[in-house]
Coordinates of C-alpha atoms (C1' of nucleotides) in Angstrom, one line a residue:
Chain A
M1 CA 22.5 -11.7 3.7
N2 CA 19.5 -9.9 2.4
Y3 CA 18.6 -6.4 1.2
W4 CA 15.9 -4.0 2.1
L5 CA 14.5 -0.7 1.5
V6 CA 12.8 1.6 3.9
K7 CA 10.9 4.8 3.3
S8 CA 10.5 7.8 5.5
E9 CA 9.5 11.3 5.1
P10 CA 12.7 13.4 5.7
D11 CA 10.8 16.1 7.7
E12 CA 9.9 13.4 10.0
Y13 CA 13.1 11.4 10.1
G14 CA 15.7 11.4 7.7
F15 CA 19.0 9.9 7.0
S16 CA 20.8 12.5 8.8
D17 CA 18.7 11.9 11.7
L18 CA 19.7 8.4 11.9
Q19 CA 23.4 9.2 11.3
A20 CA 23.1 11.7 14.1
E21 CA 21.4 9.2 16.4
G22 CA 23.9 6.3 15.3
T23 CA 21.4 3.5 16.0
G24 CA 17.7 4.3 15.6
R25 CA 14.6 2.3 16.2
W26 CA 12.4 1.7 13.2
D27 CA 8.9 1.9 14.5
G28 CA 5.5 3.0 13.6
V29 CA 5.0 0.3 10.9
R30 CA 1.1 -0.2 10.6
N31 CA 1.0 -2.5 7.7
Y32 CA 1.0 -6.0 7.9
A33 CA 3.0 -6.7 4.5
A34 CA 5.6 -4.0 5.8
R35 CA 5.6 -5.6 9.4
N36 CA 6.2 -9.1 7.7
H37 CA 9.1 -7.7 5.8
L38 CA 10.5 -6.4 9.1
R39 CA 10.3 -9.6 10.7
S40 CA 12.2 -11.2 8.1
M41 CA 15.1 -9.0 8.5
R42 CA 18.5 -10.5 10.0
E43 CA 21.3 -8.8 11.9
G44 CA 23.6 -7.5 9.5
D45 CA 21.2 -7.0 6.5
L46 CA 21.9 -3.9 4.6
V47 CA 18.9 -1.5 4.1
L48 CA 18.5 1.4 1.7
F49 CA 17.2 4.4 3.3
Y50 CA 14.8 6.3 1.1
H51 CA 13.3 9.7 1.3
S52 CA 9.7 9.7 0.6
R53 CA 7.3 12.7 -0.1
K54 CA 10.3 15.1 -0.1
G55 CA 13.4 14.3 -1.8
L56 CA 12.3 11.1 -3.4
E57 CA 15.7 9.6 -3.4
V58 CA 17.8 6.7 -1.9
A59 CA 19.9 8.5 0.6
G60 CA 22.0 6.2 2.3
I61 CA 22.6 2.8 3.5
C62 CA 22.1 1.2 7.1
K63 CA 22.3 -2.1 8.6
V64 CA 20.0 -4.1 10.8
V65 CA 21.6 -4.2 14.3
R66 CA 18.6 -5.6 16.3
E67 CA 16.0 -8.0 14.8
A68 CA 12.4 -7.6 15.2
Y69 CA 11.0 -6.8 18.7
P70 CA 7.4 -5.8 19.9
D71 CA 7.0 -2.1 18.7
P72 CA 6.8 0.0 21.8
T73 CA 4.8 2.8 20.2
A74 CA 2.1 0.3 19.5
E75 CA -0.7 0.5 22.0
K76 CA -2.7 -2.2 20.7
G77 CA -2.0 -4.8 18.0
D78 CA 0.8 -7.3 17.1
W79 CA 3.5 -5.0 15.5
S80 CA 7.1 -5.0 15.3
A81 CA 10.3 -2.7 15.3
V82 CA 13.9 -3.3 14.3
D83 CA 16.9 -1.2 15.3
L84 CA 19.1 0.2 12.2
R85 CA 22.3 1.9 12.1
A86 CA 23.6 4.4 9.5
V87 CA 26.4 2.9 7.6
R88 CA 27.1 5.6 5.1
P89 CA 25.3 8.1 2.8
L90 CA 25.3 7.6 -0.8
V91 CA 27.8 9.8 -2.5
Q92 CA 25.3 10.5 -5.2
P93 CA 21.7 10.1 -4.1
V94 CA 19.6 8.0 -6.3
S95 CA 16.3 9.4 -7.3
L96 CA 13.1 7.7 -7.9
K97 CA 13.2 9.3 -11.3
A98 CA 16.5 7.6 -12.0
I99 CA 15.2 4.2 -10.6
K100 CA 12.2 4.3 -12.8
A101 CA 14.3 5.0 -15.8
N102 CA 16.8 2.1 -15.2
P103 CA 15.4 -1.2 -17.0
K104 CA 17.2 -3.3 -14.4
L105 CA 14.9 -1.8 -11.6
Q106 CA 11.4 -2.0 -12.8
E107 CA 10.6 -4.9 -10.8
M108 CA 11.3 -3.0 -7.4
P109 CA 8.2 -2.8 -5.4
L110 CA 9.4 1.0 -5.0
V111 CA 8.1 1.3 -8.7
R112 CA 5.4 -1.2 -8.5
I113 CA 3.8 -1.0 -5.3
G114 CA 4.1 3.0 -4.4
R115 CA 2.6 2.7 -0.8
L116 CA 4.7 -0.1 0.7
S117 CA 7.1 1.3 3.4
V118 CA 9.3 -1.6 4.1
M119 CA 10.2 -4.0 1.0
P120 CA 12.7 -6.5 -0.1
V121 CA 15.4 -5.7 -2.7
A122 CA 17.2 -8.2 -4.7
E123 CA 21.1 -8.3 -4.4
A124 CA 21.4 -7.3 -8.1
E125 CA 19.2 -4.4 -7.5
F126 CA 21.0 -3.3 -4.4
R127 CA 24.2 -3.4 -6.3
E128 CA 23.0 -1.3 -9.0
I129 CA 21.6 1.4 -6.8
L130 CA 25.1 1.6 -5.1
K131 CA 26.5 1.8 -8.5
M132 CA 24.1 4.5 -9.4
G133 CA 24.9 6.3 -6.2
E134 CA 28.7 5.9 -6.9
T135 CA 29.1 4.3 -3.5
E136 CA 31.0 1.2 -2.3
I137 CA 30.2 -0.9 0.7
Chain B
dG1 C1' -2.9 20.3 -2.5
dC2 C1' -4.7 16.8 -5.0
dC3 C1' -5.7 12.4 -5.9
dA4 C1' -4.9 7.4 -7.3
dA5 C1' -3.6 3.3 -5.1
dC6 C1' -4.5 0.5 -1.6
dG7 C1' -5.5 -1.4 3.2
dT8 C1' -8.8 -1.4 6.7
dT9 C1' -13.4 -1.4 8.7
dG10 C1' -18.0 -2.4 9.5
dG11 C1' -22.9 -3.0 7.8
dC12 C1' -25.6 -6.3 5.9
Chain C
dG1 C1' -18.2 -13.5 3.7
dC2 C1' -18.9 -9.4 0.4
dC3 C1' -18.1 -4.9 -0.5
dA4 C1' -19.0 0.0 -0.1
dA5 C1' -17.0 3.6 2.6
dC6 C1' -13.4 5.5 4.7
dG7 C1' -8.4 6.4 6.0
dT8 C1' -3.6 6.8 4.6
dT9 C1' 0.4 7.0 2.1
dG10 C1' 3.0 9.0 -1.3
dG11 C1' 4.0 10.6 -6.2
dC12 C1' 2.9 14.3 -8.8

DNA sequence: GCCAACGTTGGC
DNA sequence: GCCAACGTTGGC
């Protein structure tokens, strides 16, 4: 089991949109590092859903229900999409500010590499964020 | 809205 | 193959 974090602007597609949809396609990634992370996702992996630009917080948990397949929105190039299903929102959303203030979370790419939109999360980091979010899985 | 950080593109 | 210019992301 691996853990991940994906970013989305809630104005475009927020966690509540994924909840409403049930299963959503995670497509449109056009960054090689992010794409390679998408391809490393395995069915059943848990994914933190982060709201970028607006909100700036981890809003919910979802899981991988379909592993990487060709991104239908890519007109050219070798890009991938996965399908995610909402599991549950965090009882208490965890803000970027709180993550930056937590010494246990300083190594996260979320803190270190601002622009990466799909990134791995260590199990201990995942558990820490759930704890901060007062949520059990 | 601004701008820093980073990735990509393209001229040489 | 280098690197300057440009575009995009995303925090502030």
